Coordinates of C-alpha atoms and ligand atoms in Angstrom, one line a residue:
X103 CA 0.0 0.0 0.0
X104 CA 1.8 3.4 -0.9
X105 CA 0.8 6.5 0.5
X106 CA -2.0 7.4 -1.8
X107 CA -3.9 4.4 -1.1
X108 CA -3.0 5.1 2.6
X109 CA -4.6 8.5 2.8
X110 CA -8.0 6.9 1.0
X111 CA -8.1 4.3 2.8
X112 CA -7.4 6.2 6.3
X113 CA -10.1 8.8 5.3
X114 CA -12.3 6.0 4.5
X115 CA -12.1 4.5 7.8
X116 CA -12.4 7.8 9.9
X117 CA -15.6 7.8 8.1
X118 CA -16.7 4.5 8.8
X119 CA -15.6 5.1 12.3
X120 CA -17.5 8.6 12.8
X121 CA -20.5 6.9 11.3
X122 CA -20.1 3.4 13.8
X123 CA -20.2 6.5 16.6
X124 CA -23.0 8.7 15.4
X125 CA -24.8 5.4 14.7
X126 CA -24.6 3.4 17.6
X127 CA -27.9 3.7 19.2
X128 CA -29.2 1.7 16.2
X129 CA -27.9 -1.5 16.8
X130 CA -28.9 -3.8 19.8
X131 CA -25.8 -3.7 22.3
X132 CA -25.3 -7.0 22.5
X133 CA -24.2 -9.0 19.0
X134 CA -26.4 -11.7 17.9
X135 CA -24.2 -14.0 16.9
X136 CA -23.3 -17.7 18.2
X137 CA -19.7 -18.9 19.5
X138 CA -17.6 -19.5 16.2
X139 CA -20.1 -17.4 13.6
X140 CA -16.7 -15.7 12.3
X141 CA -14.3 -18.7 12.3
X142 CA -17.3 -20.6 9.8
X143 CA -17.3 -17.1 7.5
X144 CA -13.9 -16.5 7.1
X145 CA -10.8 -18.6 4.7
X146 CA -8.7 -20.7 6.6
X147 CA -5.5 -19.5 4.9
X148 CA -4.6 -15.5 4.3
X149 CA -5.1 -14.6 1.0
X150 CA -1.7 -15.4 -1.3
X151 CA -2.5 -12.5 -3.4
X152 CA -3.1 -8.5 -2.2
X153 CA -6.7 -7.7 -1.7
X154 CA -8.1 -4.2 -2.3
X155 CA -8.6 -2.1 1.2
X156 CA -12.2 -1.7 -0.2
X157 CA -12.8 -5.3 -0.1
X158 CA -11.2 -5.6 3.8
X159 CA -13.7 -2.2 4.6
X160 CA -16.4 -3.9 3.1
X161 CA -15.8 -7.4 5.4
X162 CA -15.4 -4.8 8.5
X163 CA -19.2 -3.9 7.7
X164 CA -20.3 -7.3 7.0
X165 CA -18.5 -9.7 9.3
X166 CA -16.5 -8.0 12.0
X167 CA -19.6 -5.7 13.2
X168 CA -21.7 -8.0 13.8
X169 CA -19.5 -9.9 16.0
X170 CA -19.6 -6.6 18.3
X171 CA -20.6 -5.8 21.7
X172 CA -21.3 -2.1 21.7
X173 CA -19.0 -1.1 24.2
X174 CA -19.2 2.7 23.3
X175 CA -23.6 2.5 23.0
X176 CA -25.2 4.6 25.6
X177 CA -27.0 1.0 26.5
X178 CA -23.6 -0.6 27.7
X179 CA -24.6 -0.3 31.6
X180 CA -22.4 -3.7 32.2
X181 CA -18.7 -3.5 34.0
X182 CA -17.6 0.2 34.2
X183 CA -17.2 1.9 31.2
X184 CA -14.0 2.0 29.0
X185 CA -14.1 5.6 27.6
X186 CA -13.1 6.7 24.3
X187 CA -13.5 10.3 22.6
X188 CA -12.8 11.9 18.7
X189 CA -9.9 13.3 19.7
X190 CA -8.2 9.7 22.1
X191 CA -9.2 8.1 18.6
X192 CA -6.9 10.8 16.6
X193 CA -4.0 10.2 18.8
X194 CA -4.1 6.6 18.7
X195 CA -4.1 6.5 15.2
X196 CA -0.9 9.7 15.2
X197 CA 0.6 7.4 17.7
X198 CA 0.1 4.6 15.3
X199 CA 1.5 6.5 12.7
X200 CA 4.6 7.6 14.6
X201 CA 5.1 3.9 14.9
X202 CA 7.9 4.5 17.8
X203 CA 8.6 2.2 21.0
X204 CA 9.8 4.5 23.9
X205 CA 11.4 2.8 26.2
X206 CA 14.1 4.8 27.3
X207 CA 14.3 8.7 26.8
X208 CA 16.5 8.6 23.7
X209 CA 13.8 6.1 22.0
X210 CA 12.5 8.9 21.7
X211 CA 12.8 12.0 23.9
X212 CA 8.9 13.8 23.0
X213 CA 7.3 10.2 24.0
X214 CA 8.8 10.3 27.5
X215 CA 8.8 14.1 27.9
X216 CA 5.2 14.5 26.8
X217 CA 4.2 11.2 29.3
X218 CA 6.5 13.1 32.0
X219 CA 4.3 16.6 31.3
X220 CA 0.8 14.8 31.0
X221 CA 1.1 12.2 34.2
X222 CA 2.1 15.9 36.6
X223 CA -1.4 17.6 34.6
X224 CA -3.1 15.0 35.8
X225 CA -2.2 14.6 39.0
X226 CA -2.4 18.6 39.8
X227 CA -5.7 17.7 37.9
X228 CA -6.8 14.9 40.4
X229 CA -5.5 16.8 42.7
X230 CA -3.1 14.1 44.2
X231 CA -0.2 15.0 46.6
X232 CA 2.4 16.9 45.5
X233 CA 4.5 14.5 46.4
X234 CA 3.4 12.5 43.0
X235 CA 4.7 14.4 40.6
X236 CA 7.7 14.6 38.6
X237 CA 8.1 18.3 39.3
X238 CA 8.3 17.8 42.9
X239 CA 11.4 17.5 44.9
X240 CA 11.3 14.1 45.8
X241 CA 11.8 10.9 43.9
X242 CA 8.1 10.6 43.2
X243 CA 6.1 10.6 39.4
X244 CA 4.2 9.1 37.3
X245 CA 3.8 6.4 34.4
X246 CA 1.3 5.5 32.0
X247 CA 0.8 1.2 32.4
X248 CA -1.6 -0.6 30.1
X249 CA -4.3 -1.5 32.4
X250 CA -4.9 -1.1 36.5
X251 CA -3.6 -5.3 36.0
X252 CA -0.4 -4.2 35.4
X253 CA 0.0 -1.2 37.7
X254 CA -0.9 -3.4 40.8
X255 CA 1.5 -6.4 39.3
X256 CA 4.0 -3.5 39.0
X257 CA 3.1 -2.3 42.6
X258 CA 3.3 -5.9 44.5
X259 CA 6.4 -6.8 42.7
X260 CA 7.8 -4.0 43.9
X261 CA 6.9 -4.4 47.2
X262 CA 8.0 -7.6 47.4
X263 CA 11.8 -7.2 45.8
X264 CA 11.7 -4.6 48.6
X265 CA 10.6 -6.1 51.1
X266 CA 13.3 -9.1 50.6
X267 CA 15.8 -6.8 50.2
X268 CA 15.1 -5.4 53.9
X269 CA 14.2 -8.5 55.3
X270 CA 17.5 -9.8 54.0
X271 CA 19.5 -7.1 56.2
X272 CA 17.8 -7.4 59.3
X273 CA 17.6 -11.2 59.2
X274 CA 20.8 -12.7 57.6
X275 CA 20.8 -16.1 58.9
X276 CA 17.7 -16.5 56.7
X277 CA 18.1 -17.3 53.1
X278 CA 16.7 -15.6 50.1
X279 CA 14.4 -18.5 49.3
X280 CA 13.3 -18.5 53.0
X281 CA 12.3 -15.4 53.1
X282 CA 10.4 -15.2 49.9
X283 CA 8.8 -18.5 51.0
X284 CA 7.1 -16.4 54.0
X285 CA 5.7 -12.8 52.3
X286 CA 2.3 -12.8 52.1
X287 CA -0.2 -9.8 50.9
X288 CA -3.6 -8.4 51.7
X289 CA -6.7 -6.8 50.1
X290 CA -10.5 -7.0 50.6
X291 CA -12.9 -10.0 49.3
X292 CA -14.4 -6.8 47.3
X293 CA -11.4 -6.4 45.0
X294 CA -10.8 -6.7 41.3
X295 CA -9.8 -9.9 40.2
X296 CA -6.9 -8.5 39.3
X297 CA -5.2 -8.2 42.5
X298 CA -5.9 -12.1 42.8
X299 CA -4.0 -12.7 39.8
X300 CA -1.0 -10.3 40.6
X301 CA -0.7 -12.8 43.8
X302 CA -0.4 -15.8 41.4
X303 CA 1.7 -13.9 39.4
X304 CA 4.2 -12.4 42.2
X305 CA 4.5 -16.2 43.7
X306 CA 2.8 -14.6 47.2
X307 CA 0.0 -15.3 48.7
X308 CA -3.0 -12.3 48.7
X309 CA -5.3 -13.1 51.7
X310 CA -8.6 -11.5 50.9
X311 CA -9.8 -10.5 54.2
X312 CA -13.6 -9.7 54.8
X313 CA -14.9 -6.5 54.0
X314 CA -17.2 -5.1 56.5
X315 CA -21.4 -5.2 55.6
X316 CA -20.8 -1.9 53.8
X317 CA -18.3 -3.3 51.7
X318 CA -15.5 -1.0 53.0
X319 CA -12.2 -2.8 54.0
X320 CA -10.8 -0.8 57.2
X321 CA -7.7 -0.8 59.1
X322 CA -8.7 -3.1 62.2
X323 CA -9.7 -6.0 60.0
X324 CA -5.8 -5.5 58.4
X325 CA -4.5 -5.2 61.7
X326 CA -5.4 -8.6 62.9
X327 CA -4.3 -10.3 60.2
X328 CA -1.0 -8.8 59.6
X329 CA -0.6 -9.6 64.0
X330 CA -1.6 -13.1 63.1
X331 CA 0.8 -13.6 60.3
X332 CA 3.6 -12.0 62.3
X333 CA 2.6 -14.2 65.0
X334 CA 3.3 -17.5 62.7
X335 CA 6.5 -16.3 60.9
X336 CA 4.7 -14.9 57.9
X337 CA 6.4 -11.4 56.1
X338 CA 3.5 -8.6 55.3
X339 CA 4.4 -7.2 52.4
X340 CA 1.9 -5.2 50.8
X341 CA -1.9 -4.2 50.7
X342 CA -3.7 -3.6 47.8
X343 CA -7.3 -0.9 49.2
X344 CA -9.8 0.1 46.4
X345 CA -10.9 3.5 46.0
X346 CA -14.1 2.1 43.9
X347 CA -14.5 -1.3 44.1
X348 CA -15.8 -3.5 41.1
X349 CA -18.9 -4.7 42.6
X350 CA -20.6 -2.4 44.1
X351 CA -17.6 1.0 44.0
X352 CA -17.5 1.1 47.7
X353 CA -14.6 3.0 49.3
X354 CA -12.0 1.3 51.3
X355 CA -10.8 3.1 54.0
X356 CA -7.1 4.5 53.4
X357 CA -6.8 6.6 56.6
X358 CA -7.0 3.1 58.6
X359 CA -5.4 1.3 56.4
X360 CA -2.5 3.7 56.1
X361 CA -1.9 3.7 60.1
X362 CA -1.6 -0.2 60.1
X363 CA 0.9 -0.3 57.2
X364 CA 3.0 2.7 58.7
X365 CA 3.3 0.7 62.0
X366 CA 4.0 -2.6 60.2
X367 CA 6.1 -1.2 57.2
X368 CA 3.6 -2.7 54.6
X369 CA 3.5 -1.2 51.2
X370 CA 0.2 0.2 50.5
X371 CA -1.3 0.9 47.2
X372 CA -4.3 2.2 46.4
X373 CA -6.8 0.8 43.3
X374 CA -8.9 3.6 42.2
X375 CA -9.6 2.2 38.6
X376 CA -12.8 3.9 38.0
X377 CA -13.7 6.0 41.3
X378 CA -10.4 7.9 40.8
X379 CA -12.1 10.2 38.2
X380 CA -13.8 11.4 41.9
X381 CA -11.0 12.8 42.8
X382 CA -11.4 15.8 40.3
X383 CA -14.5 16.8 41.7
X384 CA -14.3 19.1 44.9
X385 CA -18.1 17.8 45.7
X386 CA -15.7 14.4 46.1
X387 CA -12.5 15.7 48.4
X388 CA -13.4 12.9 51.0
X389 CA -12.4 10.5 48.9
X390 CA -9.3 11.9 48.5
X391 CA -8.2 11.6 51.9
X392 CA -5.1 9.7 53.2
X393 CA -3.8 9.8 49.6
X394 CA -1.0 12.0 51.2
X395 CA 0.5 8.7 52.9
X396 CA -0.1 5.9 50.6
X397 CA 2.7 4.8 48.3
X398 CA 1.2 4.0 45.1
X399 CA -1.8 4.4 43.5
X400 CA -3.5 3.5 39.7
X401 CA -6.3 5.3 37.9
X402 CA -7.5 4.0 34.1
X403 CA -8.2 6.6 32.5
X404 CA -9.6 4.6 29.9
X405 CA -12.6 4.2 32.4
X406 CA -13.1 8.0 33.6
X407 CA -11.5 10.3 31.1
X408 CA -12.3 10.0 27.4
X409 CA -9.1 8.2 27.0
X410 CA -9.2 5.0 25.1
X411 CA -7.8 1.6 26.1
X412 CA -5.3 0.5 27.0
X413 CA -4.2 3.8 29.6
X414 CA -4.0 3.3 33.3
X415 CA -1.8 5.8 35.5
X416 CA 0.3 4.6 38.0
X417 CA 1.7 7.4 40.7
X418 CA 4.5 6.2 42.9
X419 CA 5.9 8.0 45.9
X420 CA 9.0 7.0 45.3
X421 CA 9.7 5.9 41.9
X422 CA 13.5 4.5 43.0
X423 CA 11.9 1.2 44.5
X424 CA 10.3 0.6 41.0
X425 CA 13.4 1.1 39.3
X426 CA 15.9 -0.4 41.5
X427 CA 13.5 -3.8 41.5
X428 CA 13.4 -3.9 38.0
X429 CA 16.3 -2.2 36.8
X430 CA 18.0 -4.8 34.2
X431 CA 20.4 -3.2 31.6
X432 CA 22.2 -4.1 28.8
X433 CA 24.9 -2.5 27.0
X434 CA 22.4 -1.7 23.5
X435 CA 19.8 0.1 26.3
X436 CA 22.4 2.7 27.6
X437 CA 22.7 6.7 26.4
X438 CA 24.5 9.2 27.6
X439 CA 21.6 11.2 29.3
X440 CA 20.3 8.5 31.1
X441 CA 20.0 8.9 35.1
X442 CA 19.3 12.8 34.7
X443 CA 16.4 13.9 37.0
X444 CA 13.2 14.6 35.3
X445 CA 13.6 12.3 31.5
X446 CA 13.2 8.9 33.7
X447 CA 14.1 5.9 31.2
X448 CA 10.2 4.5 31.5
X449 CA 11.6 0.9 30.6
X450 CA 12.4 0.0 34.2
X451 CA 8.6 1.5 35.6
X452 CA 7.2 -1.4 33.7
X453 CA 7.1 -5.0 33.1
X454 CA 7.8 -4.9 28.9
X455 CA 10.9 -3.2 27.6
X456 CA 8.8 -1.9 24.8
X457 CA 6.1 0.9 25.2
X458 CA 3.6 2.6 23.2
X459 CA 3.1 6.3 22.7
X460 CA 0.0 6.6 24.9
X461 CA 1.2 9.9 26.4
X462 CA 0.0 11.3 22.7
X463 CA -3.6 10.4 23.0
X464 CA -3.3 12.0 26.6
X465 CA -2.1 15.0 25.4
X466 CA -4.6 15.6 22.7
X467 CA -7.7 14.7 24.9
X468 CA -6.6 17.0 28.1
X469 CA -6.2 19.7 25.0
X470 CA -9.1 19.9 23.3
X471 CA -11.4 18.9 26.0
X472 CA -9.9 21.0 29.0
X473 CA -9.7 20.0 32.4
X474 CA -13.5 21.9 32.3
X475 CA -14.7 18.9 29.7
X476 CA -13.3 16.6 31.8
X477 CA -14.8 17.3 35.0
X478 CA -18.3 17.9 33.3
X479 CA -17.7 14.3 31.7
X480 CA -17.8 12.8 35.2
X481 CA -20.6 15.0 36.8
X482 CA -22.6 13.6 33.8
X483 CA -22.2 10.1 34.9
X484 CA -22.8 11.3 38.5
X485 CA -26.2 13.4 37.1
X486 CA -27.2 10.0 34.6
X487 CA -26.9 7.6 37.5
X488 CA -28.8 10.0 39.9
X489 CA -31.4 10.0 37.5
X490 CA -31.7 6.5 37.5
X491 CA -31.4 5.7 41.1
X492 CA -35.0 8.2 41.6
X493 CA -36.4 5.6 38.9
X494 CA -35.5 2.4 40.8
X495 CA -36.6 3.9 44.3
X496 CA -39.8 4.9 42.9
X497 CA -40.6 1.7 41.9
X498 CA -41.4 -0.5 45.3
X499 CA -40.8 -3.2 43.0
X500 CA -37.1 -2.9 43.1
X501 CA -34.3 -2.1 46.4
X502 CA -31.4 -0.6 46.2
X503 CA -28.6 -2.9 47.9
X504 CA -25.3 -0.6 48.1
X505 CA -25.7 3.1 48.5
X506 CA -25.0 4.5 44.4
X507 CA -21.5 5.7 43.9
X508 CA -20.4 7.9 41.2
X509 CA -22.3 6.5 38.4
X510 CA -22.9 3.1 39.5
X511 CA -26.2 2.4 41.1
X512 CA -26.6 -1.4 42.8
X513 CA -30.3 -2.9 42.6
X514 CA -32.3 -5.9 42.3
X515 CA -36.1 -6.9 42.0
X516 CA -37.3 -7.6 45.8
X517 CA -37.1 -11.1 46.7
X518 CA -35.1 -14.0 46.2
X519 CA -31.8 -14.5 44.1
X520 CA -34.2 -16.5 41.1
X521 CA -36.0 -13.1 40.3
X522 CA -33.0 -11.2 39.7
X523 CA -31.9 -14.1 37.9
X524 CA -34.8 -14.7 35.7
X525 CA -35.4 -10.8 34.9
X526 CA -31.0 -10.5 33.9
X527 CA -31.9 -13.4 31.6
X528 CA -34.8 -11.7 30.1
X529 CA -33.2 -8.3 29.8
X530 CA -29.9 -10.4 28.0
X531 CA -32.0 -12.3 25.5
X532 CA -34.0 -8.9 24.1
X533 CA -30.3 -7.2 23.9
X534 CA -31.5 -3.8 24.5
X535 CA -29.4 -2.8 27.1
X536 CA -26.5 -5.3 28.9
X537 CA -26.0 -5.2 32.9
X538 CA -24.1 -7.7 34.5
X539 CA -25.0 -8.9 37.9
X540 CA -22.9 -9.5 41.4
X541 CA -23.4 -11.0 44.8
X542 CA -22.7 -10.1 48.3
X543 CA -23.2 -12.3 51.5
X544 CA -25.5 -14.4 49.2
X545 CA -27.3 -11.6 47.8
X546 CA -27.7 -11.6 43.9
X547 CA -27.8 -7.7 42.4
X548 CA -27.5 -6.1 39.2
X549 CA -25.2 -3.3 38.5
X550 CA -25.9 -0.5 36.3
X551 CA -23.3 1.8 35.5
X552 CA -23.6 4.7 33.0
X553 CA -21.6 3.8 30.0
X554 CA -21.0 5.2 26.5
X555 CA -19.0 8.1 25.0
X556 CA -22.3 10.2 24.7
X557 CA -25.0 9.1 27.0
X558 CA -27.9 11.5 27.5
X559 CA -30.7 11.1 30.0
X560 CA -33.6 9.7 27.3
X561 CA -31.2 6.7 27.3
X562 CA -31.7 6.3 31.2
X563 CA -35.3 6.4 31.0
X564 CA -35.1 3.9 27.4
X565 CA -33.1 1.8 30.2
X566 CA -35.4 1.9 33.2
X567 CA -38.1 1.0 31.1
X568 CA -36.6 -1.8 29.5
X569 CA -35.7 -3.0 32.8
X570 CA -39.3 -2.2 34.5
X571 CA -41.1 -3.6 31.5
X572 CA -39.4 -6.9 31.2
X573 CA -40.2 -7.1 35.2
X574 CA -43.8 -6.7 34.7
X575 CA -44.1 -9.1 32.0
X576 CA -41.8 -11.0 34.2
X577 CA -44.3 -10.9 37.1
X578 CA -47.7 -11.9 34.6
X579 CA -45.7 -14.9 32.9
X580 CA -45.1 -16.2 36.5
X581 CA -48.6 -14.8 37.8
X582 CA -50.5 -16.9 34.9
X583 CA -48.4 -20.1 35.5
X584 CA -48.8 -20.2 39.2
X585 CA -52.8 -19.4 38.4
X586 CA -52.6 -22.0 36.2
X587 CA -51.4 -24.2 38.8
X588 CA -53.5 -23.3 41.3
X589 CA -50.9 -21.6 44.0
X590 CA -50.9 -17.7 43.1
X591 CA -50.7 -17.3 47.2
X592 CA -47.7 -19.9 47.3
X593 CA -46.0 -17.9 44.7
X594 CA -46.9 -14.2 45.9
X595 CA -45.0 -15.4 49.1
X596 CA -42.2 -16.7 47.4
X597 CA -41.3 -13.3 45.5
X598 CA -42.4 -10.7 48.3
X599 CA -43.6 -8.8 45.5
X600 CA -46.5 -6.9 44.3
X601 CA -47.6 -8.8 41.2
X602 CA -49.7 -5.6 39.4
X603 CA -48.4 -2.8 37.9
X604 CA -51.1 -0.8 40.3
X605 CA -49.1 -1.4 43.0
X606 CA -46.2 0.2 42.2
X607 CA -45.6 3.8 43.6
X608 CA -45.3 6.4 41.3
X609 CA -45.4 9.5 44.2
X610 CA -42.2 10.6 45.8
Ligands
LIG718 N1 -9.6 -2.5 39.5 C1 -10.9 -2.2 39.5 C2 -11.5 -1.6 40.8 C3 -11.7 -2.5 38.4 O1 -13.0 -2.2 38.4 C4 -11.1 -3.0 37.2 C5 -12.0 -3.3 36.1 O2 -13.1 -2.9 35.9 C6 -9.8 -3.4 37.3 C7 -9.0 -3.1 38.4 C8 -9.1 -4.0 36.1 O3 -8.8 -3.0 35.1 P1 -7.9 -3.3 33.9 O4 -8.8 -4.0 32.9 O5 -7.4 -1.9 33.4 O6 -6.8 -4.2 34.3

């Protein structure tokens, strides 16, 4: 392909892609397509000759979007959402074009500069510490991982060369092996899977310990478990709070937390994939507090900030015990700059060598949206889910189960687990809208979460009434059958629900 065909071809696709996005309440979320629909329709071998990009466009249309779950459709209210905006899109595809891998400063000097300038925006922006930046005095700043996975991997194995390396000097009769044999991590039961995984993947056990009723992990719960693993011989290493957690985006609680890992020397890092776009907000200060003593924390702004996946920040207070963990050089990695205050060499931050230009899309969103679009980006979520929450409690139909938090709101059909079953299952089939559900102390829920690069509040009320809907016509299908079989009185018990639409309160 030569560079004519390119620009046709690229302006082609913007095209397609601005029409996908303008589009995208037209299609049903959710594809309807079954498992191996693409591996049936397409050749088994790549072509042996060149196809025309007109051709490929064309298959994009006919085979590759229907396959799609339309992560970007106001009616995405499953998971949190994974952002994206005109301008993220541009930079990706500039990045793209660039085609650079900037792993150290001279791999490119504007890819680290512009990640070193756009990681201290947003953290005056999120109004972190000072302590975080790369301006500061200290050895603190900031680095743009692919996901929040790889920012707490990043975090726990640098707690834990650390935490050898310490345990090492004050112990030397132990050995290395011994030592790493007896490190163990915490977190809450409410965590991301993620922080499950970095355990598996960091060789230490991550003991989940039992988030309180309100889902909030506090620092007397880590106390006793750190005292008992002391007690047997064990080495606290690291805890991994949530500012936001996945199920229901409760709020651990850092001040707590942070006293028990100052007294014990644990590591503490702070998981605020989705509820750190709070942080902007004044209205949200609260949930910045204890930030000031934590020593790590990751944000995705591929969740909260019109970025596009993959971009998760990573803040470190001090950035040295990153790079002195994972610092591994080579002779073809070295340049005569390297070690100089403020162009950190990115490479040892991380777990690749190689790293993409992500600091581009960054740049160009923060520009042309302003910290202003930014923060009116997240009180729309906050506004959307509001909206829907007043639906939900007007409806004595339906309870809310966790209080609603930023713009996830936690609900379910009052009675048992096989209602909110059964109406999910509905709701999934018709693939109007697509909500995931979650369970706490045996308690089934569904989460809505306000989604979508552009949602607007007539898609709120297209959700509720999706949702209401397919419970009413829920309730009549059962209604009729337990009529049918003689036991409406059985079965009016059984859901501790209203079964007619009359019943349902309308006033506030
Ligand atoms: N942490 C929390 C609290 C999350 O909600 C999620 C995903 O939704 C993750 C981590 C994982 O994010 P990523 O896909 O960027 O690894």
């Amino acid at each position: 392909m030569d560079a004519k065909e390119f620009r046709e071809f690229g302006k082609a696709a913007v095209d397609f892609v601005a029409d996908y996005l303008e589009n995208i309440r037209d299609d049903e979320v959710l594809p309807s397509v079954e498992p191996g629909y693409l591996l049936d329709l397409l050749p088994k071998e790549m072509p042996e000759q060149p196809e025309s990009w007109k051709e490929v466009l064309g298959d994009i249309n006919r085979v590759i979007k229907p396959g799609l779950t339309h992560w970007q459709s106001p009616n995405m209210h499953a998971y949190y959402p994974t952002s994206t905006s005109y301008p993220s899109i541009v930079g990706e595809m500039l990045a793209s074009g660039f085609g650079i891998i900037g792993f150290s400063w001279i791999c490119s000097p504007a890819c680290t500069e512009l990640e070193v300038v756009v990681m201290d925006w947003l953290a005056k922006f999120l109004k972190l510490p000072e302590h975080f930046q790369h301006a500061s005095e200290g050895p603190g700043g900031g680095v743009i991982q692919g996901s929040a996975s790889e920012a707490v991997l990043v975090a726990v194995l640098a707690a834990r060369e650390q935490a050898v390396v310490s345990y090492k000097e004050s112990h030397p009769e132990l050995s290395e092996s011994e030592i790493r044999g007896r490190l163990v991590a915490y977190s809450s039961d409410q965590s991301n899977s993620c922080i499950e995984k970095a355990g598996v993947l960091a060789a230490m056990p991550i003991r989940l310990l039992p988030a309180g009723e309100d889902f909030v992990l506090r620092g007397e719960t880590l106390k006793t478990a750190i005292e008992e693993d002391v007690a047997a011989g064990r080495i606290p290493v690291i805890c991994i709070a949530t500012l936001g957690t996945t199920g229901t985006c409760a709020y651990d609680d850092i001040e707590s937390l942070s006293t028990v890992c100052e007294e014990h020397k644990v590591w503490l890092h702070v998981d605020a994939a989705y509820a750190g776009g709070g942080f902007a907000l004044e209205e949200y200060s609260e949930l910045r507090k204890g930030l000031d003593r934590v020593d790590s924390l990751n944000f995705n702004l591929h969740k909260f900030m019109l970025v596009n996946f993959d971009c998760s920040a990573m803040w470190l207070r001090d950035a040295n015990k990153v790079v002195d963990s994972f610092n591994v050089d080579r002779i073809y990695l070295k340049h005569k700059h390297q070690g100089q205050s403020q162009i950190p060499d990115f490479r040892h931050w991380q777990i690749p060598l190689g790293r993409r230009f992500r600091a581009l899309k960054v740049w160009i969103t923060f520009r042309t949206l302003g910290a202003e679009g930014l923060r009116n980006h997240v009180r729309k979520h906050i506004e959307l889910a509001k909206q829907f929450e007043d639906l939900v409690v007007k409806d004595s139909r339906f309870e809310i189960v966790a209080p609603r938090a930023l713009g996830l709101v936690c609900f379910r059909p009052k009675g048992d687990n096989e209602i909110t079953s059964q109406l999910l299952h509905r709701i999934m089939e018709r693939k109007k809208i697509y909500m995931v559900k979650a369970e706490h102390a045996g308690r089934q829920f569904l989460r809505f979460v306000v989604c979508g690069m552009d949602a607007k509040p007539e898609d709120i009320d297209f959700a509720w009434t999706e949702i209401e809907s397919q419970l009413t016509a829920l309730l009549e299908e059962q209604s009729l059958a337990a009529r049918k079989a003689g036991n409406v009185a059985d079965l009016t018990q059984h859901f501790q629900i209203h079964l007619t639409t009359d019943n349902v309160e309308k006033s506030q």
